[in-house]
PDB file of C-alpha atoms in Angstrom:
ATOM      1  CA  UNK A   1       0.000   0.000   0.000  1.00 47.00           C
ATOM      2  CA  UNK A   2       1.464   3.485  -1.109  1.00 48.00           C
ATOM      3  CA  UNK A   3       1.593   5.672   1.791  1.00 43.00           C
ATOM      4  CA  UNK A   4       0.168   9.352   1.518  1.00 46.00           C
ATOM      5  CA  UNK A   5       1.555  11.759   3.965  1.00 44.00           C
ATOM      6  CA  UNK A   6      -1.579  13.126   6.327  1.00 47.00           C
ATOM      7  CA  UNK A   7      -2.985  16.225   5.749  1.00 50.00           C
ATOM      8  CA  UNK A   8      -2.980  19.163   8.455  1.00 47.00           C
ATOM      9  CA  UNK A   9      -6.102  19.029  10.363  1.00 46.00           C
ATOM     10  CA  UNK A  10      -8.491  22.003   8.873  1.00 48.00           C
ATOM     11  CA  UNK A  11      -6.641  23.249   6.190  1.00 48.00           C
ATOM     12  CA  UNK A  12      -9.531  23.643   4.447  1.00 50.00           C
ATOM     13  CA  UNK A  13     -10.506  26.493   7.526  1.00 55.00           C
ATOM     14  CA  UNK A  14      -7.003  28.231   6.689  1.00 59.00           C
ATOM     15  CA  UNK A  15      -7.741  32.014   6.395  1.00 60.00           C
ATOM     16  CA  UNK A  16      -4.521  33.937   4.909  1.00 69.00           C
ATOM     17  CA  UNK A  17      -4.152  37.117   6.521  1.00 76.00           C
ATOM     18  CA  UNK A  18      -5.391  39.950   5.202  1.00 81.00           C
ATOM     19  CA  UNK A  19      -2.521  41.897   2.982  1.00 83.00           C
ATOM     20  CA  UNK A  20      -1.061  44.800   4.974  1.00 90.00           C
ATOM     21  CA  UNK A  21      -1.325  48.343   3.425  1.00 90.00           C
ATOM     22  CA  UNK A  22       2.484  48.735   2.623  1.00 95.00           C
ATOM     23  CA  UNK A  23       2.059  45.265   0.491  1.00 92.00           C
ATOM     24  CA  UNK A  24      -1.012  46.838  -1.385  1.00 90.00           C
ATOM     25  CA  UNK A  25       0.725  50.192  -2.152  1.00 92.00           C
ATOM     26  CA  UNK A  26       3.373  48.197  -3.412  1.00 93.00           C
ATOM     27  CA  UNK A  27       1.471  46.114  -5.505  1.00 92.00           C
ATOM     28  CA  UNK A  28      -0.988  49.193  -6.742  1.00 92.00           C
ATOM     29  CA  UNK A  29       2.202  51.171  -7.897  1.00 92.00           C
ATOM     30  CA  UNK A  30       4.236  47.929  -9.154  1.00 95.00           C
ATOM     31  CA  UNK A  31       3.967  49.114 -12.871  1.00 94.00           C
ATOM     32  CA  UNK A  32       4.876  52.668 -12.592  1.00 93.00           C
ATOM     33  CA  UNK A  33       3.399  55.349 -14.354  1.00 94.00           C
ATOM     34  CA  UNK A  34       4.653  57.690 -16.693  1.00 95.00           C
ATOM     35  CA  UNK A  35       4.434  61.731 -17.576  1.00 96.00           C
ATOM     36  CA  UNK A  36       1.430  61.259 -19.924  1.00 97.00           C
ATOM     37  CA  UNK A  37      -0.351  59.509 -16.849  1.00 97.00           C
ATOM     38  CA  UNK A  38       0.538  62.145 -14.442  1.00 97.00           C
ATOM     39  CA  UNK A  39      -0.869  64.654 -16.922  1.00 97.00           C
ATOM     40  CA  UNK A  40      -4.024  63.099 -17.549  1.00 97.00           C
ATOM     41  CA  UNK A  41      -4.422  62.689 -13.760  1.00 97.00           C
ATOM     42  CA  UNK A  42      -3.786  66.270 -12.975  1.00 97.00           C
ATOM     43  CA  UNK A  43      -6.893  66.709 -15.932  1.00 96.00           C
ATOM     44  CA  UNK A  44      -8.985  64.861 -14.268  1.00 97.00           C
ATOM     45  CA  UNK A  45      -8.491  66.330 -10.876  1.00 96.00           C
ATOM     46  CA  UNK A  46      -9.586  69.784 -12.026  1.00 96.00           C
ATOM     47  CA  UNK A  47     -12.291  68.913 -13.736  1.00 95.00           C
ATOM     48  CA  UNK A  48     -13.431  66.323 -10.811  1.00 95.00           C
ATOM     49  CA  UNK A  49     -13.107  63.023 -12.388  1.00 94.00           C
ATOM     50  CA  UNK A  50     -11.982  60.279 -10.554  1.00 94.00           C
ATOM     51  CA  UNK A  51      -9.907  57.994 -12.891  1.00 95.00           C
ATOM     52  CA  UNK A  52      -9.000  54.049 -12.206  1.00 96.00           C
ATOM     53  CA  UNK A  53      -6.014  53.699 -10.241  1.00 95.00           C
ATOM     54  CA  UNK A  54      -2.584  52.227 -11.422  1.00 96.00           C
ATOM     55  CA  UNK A  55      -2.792  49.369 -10.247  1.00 96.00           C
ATOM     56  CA  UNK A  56      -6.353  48.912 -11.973  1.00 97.00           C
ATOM     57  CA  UNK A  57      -5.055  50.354 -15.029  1.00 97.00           C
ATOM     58  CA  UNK A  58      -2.029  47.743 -15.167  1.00 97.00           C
ATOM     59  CA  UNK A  59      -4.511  45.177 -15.267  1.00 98.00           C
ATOM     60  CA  UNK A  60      -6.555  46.547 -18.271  1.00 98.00           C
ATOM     61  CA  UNK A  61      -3.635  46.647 -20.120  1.00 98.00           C
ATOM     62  CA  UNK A  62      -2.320  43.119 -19.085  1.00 98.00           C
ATOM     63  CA  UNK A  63      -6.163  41.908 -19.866  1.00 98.00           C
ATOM     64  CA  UNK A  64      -5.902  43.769 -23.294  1.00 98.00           C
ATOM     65  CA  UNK A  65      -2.402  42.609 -24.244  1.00 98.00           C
ATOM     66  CA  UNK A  66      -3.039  38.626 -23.015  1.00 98.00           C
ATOM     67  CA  UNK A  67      -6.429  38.774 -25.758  1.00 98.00           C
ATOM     68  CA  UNK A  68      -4.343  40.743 -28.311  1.00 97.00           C
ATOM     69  CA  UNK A  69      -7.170  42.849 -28.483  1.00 98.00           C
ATOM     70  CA  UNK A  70      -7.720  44.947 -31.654  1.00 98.00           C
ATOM     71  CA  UNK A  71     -11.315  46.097 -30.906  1.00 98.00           C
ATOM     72  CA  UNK A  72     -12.258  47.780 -27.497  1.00 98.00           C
ATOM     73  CA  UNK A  73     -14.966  49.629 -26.325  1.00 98.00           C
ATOM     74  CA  UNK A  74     -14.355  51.649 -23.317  1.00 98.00           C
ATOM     75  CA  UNK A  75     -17.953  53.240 -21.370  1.00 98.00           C
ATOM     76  CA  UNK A  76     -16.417  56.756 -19.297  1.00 97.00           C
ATOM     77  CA  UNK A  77     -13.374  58.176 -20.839  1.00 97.00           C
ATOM     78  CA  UNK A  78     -12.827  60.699 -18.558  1.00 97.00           C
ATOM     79  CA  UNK A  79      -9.658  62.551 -19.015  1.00 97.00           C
ATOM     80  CA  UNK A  80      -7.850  59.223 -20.989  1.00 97.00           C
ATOM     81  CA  UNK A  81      -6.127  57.638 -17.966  1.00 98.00           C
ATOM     82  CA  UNK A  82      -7.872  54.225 -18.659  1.00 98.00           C
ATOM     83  CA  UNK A  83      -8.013  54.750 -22.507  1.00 98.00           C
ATOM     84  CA  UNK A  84      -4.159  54.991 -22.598  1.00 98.00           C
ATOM     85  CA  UNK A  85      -3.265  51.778 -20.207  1.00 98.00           C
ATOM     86  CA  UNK A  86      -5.745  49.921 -22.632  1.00 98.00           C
ATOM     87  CA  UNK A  87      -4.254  50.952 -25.731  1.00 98.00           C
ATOM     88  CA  UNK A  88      -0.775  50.531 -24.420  1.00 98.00           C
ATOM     89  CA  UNK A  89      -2.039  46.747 -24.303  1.00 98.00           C
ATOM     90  CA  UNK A  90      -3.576  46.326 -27.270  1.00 98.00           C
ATOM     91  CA  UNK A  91      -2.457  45.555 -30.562  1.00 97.00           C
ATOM     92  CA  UNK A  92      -0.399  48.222 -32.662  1.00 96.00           C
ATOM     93  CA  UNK A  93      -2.896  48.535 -34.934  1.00 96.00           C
ATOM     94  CA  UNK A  94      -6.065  48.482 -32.830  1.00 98.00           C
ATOM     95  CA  UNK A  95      -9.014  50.480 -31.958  1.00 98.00           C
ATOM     96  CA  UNK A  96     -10.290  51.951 -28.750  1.00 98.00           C
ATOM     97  CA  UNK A  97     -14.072  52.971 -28.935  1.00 98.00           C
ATOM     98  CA  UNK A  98     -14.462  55.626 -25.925  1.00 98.00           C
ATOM     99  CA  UNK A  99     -17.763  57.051 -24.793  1.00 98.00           C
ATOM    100  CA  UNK A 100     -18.664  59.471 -22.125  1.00 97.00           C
ATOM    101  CA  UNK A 101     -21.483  62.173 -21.667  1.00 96.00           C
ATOM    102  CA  UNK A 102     -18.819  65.013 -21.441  1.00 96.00           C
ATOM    103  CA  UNK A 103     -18.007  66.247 -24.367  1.00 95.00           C
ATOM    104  CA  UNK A 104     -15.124  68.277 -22.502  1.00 96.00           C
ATOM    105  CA  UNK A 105     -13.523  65.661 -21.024  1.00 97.00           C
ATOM    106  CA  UNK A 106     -12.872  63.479 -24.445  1.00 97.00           C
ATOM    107  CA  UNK A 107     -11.444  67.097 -25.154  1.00 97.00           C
ATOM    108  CA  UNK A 108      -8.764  66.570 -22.608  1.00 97.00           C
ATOM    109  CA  UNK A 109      -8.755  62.887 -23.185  1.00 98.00           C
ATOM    110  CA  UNK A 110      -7.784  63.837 -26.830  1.00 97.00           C
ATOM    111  CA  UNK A 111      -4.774  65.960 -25.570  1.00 97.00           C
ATOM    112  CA  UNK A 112      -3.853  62.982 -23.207  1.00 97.00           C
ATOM    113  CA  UNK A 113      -3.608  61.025 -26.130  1.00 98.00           C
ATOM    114  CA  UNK A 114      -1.695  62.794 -28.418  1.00 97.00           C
ATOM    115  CA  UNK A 115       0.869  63.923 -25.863  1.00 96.00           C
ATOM    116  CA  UNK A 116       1.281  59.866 -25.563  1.00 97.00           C
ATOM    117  CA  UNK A 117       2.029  59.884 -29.350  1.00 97.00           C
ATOM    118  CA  UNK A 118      -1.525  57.712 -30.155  1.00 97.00           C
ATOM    119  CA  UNK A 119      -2.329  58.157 -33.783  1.00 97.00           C
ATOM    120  CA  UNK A 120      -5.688  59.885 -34.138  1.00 95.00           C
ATOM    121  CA  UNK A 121      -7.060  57.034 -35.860  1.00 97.00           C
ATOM    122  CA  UNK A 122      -6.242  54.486 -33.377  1.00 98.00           C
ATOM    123  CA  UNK A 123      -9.275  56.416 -31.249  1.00 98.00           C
ATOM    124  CA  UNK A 124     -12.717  56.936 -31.651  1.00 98.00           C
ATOM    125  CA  UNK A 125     -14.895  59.287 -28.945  1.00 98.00           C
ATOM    126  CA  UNK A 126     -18.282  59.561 -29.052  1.00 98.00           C
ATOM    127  CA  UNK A 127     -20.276  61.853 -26.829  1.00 97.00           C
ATOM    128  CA  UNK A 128     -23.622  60.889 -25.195  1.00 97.00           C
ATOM    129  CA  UNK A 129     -25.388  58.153 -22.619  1.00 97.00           C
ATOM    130  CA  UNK A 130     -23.386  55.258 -22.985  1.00 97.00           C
ATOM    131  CA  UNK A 131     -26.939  53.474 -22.931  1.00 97.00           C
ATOM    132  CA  UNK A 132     -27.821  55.710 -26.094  1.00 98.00           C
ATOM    133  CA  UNK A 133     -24.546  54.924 -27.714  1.00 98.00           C
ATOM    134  CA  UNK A 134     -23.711  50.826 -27.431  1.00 98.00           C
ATOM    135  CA  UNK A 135     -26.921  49.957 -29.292  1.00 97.00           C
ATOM    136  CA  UNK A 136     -25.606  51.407 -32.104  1.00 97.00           C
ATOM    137  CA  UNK A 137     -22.157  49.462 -32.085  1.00 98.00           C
ATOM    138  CA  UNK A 138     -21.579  46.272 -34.061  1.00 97.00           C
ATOM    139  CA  UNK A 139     -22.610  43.129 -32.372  1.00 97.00           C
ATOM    140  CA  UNK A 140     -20.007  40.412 -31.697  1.00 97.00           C
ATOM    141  CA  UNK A 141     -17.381  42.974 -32.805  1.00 97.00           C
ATOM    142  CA  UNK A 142     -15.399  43.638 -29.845  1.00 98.00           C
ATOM    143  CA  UNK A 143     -12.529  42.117 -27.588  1.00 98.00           C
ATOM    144  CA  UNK A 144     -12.670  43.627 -24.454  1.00 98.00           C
ATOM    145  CA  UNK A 145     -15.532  46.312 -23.016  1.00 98.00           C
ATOM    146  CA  UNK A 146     -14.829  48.418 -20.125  1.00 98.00           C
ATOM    147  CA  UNK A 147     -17.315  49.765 -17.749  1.00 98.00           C
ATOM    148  CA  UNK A 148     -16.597  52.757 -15.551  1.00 97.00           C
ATOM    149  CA  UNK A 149     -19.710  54.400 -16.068  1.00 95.00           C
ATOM    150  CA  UNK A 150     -22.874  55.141 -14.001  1.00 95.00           C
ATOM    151  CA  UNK A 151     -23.086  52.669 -11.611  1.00 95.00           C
ATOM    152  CA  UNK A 152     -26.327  52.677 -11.633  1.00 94.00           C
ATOM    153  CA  UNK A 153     -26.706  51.303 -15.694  1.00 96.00           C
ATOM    154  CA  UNK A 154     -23.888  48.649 -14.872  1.00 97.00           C
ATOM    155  CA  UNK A 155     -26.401  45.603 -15.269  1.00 96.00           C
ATOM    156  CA  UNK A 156     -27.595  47.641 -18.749  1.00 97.00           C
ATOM    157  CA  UNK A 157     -23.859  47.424 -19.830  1.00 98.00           C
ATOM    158  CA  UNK A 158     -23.464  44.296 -18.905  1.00 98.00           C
ATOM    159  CA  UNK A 159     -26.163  42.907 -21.419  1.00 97.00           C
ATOM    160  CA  UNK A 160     -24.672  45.129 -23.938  1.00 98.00           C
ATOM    161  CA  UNK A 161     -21.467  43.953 -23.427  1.00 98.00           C
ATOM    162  CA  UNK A 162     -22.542  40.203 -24.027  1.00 97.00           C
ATOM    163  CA  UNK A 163     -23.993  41.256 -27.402  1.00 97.00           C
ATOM    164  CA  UNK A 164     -21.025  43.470 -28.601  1.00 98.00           C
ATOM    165  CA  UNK A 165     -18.173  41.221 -27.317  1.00 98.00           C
ATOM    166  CA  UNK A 166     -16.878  38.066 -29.258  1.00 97.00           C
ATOM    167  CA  UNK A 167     -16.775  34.657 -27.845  1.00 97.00           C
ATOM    168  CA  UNK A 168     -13.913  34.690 -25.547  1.00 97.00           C
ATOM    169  CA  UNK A 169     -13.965  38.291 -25.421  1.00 98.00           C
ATOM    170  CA  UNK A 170     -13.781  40.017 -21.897  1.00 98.00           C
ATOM    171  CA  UNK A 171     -16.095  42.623 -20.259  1.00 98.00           C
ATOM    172  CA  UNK A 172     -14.897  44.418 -17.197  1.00 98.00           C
ATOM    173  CA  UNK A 173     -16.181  46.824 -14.264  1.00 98.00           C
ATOM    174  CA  UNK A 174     -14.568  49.263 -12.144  1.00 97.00           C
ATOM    175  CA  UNK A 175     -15.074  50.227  -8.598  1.00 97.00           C
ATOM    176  CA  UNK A 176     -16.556  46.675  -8.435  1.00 97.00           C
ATOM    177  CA  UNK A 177     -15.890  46.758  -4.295  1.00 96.00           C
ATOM    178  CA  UNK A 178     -17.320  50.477  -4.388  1.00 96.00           C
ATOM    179  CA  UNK A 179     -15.422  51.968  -1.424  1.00 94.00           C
ATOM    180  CA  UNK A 180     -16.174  48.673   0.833  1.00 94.00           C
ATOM    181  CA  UNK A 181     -19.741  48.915   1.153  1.00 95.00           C
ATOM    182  CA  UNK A 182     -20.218  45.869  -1.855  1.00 96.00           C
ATOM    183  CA  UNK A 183     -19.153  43.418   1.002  1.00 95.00           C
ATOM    184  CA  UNK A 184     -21.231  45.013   3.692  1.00 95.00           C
ATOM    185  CA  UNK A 185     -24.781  43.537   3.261  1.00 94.00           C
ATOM    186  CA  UNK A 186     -25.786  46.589   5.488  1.00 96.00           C
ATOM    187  CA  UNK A 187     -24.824  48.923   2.948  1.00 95.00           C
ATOM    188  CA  UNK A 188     -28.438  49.352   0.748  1.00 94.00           C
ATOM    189  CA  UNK A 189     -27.946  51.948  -1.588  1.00 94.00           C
ATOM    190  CA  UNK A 190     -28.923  52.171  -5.351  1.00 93.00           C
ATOM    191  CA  UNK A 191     -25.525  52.207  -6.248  1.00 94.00           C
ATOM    192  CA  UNK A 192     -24.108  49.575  -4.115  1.00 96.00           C
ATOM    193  CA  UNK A 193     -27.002  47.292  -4.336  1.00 96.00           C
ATOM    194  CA  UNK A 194     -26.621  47.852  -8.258  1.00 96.00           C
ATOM    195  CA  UNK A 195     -23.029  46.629  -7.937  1.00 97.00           C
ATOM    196  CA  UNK A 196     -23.791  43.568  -5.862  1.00 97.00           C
ATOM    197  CA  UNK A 197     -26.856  42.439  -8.023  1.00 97.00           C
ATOM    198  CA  UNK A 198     -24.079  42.656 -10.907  1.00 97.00           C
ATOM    199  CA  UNK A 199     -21.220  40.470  -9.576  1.00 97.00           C
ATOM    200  CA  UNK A 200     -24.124  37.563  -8.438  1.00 96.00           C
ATOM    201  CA  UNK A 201     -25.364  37.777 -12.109  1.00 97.00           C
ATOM    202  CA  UNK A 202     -22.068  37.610 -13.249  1.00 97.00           C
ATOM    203  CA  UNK A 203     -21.078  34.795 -11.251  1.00 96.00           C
ATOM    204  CA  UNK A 204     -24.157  32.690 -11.894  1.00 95.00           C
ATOM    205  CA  UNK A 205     -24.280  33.212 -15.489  1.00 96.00           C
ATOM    206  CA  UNK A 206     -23.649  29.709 -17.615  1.00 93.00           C
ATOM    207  CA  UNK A 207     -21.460  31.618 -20.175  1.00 95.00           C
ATOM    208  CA  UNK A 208     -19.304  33.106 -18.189  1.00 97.00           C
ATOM    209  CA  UNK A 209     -16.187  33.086 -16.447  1.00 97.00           C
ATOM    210  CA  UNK A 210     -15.224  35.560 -13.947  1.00 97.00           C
ATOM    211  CA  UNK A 211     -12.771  36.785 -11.242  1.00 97.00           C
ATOM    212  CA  UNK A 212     -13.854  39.728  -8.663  1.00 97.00           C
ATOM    213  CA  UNK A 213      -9.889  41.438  -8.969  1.00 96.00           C
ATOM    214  CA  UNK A 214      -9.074  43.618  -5.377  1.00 93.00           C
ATOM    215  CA  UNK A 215      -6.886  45.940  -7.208  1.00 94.00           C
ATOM    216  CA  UNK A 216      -7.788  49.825  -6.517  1.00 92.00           C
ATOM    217  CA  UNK A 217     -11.944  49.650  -5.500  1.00 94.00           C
ATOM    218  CA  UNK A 218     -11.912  46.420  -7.468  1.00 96.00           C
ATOM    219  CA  UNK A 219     -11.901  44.895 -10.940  1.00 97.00           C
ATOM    220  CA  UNK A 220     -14.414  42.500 -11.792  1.00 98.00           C
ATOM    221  CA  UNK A 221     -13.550  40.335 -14.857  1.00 98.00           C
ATOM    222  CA  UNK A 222     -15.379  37.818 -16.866  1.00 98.00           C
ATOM    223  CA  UNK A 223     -14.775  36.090 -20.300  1.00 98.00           C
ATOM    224  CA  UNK A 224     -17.710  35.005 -22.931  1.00 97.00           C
ATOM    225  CA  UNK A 225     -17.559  31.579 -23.181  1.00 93.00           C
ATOM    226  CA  UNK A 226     -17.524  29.610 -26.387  1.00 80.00           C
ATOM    227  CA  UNK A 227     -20.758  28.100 -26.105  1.00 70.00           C
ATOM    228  CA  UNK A 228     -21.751  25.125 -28.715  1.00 61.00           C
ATOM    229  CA  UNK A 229     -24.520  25.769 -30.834  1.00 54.00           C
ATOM    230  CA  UNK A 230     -27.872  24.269 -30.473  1.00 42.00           C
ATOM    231  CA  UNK A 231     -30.575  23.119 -32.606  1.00 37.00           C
TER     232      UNK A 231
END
């Protein structure tokens, strides 16, 4: 008989401990930003945006770069902070699709970009609701969609995101821990109830596969499945 060495009584119970604040700053600034960023954040501080955080931003453009993502539709450009990480990882000769209700801010998102030396063909802003504007994009399309919108539409962008991505595309959704109230089930408010109605959809929906991300107020990630067609 082969012997098997025991097990540790309740590893299954084994908690890690919670990561300490100097561990998360390190991680959140572990790919450091450059000028162009620091620019486009000092943008968005005077007009009162509040963009994703670095470490957030990192993972859009590892998440854009590990699809080799030509087509990507991005809901809030703000002042380009997110729009550059993405098209930093996507391909050379893709296309980011950036919508946002301010008009002014795609202005300064426009100035982000071409201090970062983005051809101007390589981005496409459209102003207005981002629940006026996806209906009119191409369906199936799209390899990555990026939600940092109203909170409050984030189911809505969710089902336009499943029509507008591509099997095995990837939708994603900032502030997806919204300032620590998502895990506190006494927190009730439109926004955060929104937000914690999304990530059980998410998770219990056949085609697909997510990951809730704690990077910055939280990334959550899921992939369309390739599902087989049936009769």
């Amino acid at each position: 008989m082969r012997w098997t060495p025991p097990r540790p009584a309740h590893q299954e119970d084994v908690i890690p401990t919670p990561i300490k604040p100097a561990s998360w700053t390190y991680a959140e600034s572990f790919v450091p930003e450059d000028e162009v960023l620091a620019a486009a954040r000092a943008r968005a501080e005077e007009v009162g945006v509040a963009p994703i955080g670095s470490g957030g931003g990192a993972a859009l453009r590892f998440l854009a770069s590990a699809i080799d993502a030509r087509a990507v539709v991005e809901i809030g450009t703000g002042t380009g902070v997110s729009g550059i990480w993405l098209l930093r990882g996507m391909r050379s000769d893709g296309v980011l699709t950036s919508v946002d209700i301010e008009a002014e801010h795609q202005r300064l998102a426009r100035e982000t970009f071409a201090d970062a030396g983005i051809p101007s063909q390589r981005v496409r802003t459209i102003a207005g609701a981002a629940l006026d504007v996806l209906p009119r994009l191409t369906d199936g399309h799209y390899d990555l969609v990026f939600c940092d919108g109203d909170k409050a539409e984030y189911a809505a962008y969710l089902t336009e995101a499943l029509r507008l991505l591509r099997p095995g595309g990837v939708v994603v959704f900032d502030n997806a821990l919204w300032h620590d109230r998502v895990a506190d089930p006494a927190q009730r408010d439109e926004e955060t109830v929104t937000i914690r109605d999304l990530g059980r959809a998410v998770i219990e929906h056949e085609g697909l596969v997510s990951v809730l991300l704690p990077v910055g107020d939280g990334l959550l990630v899921a992939k369309k499945e390739w599902l087989a067609e049936t009769e």
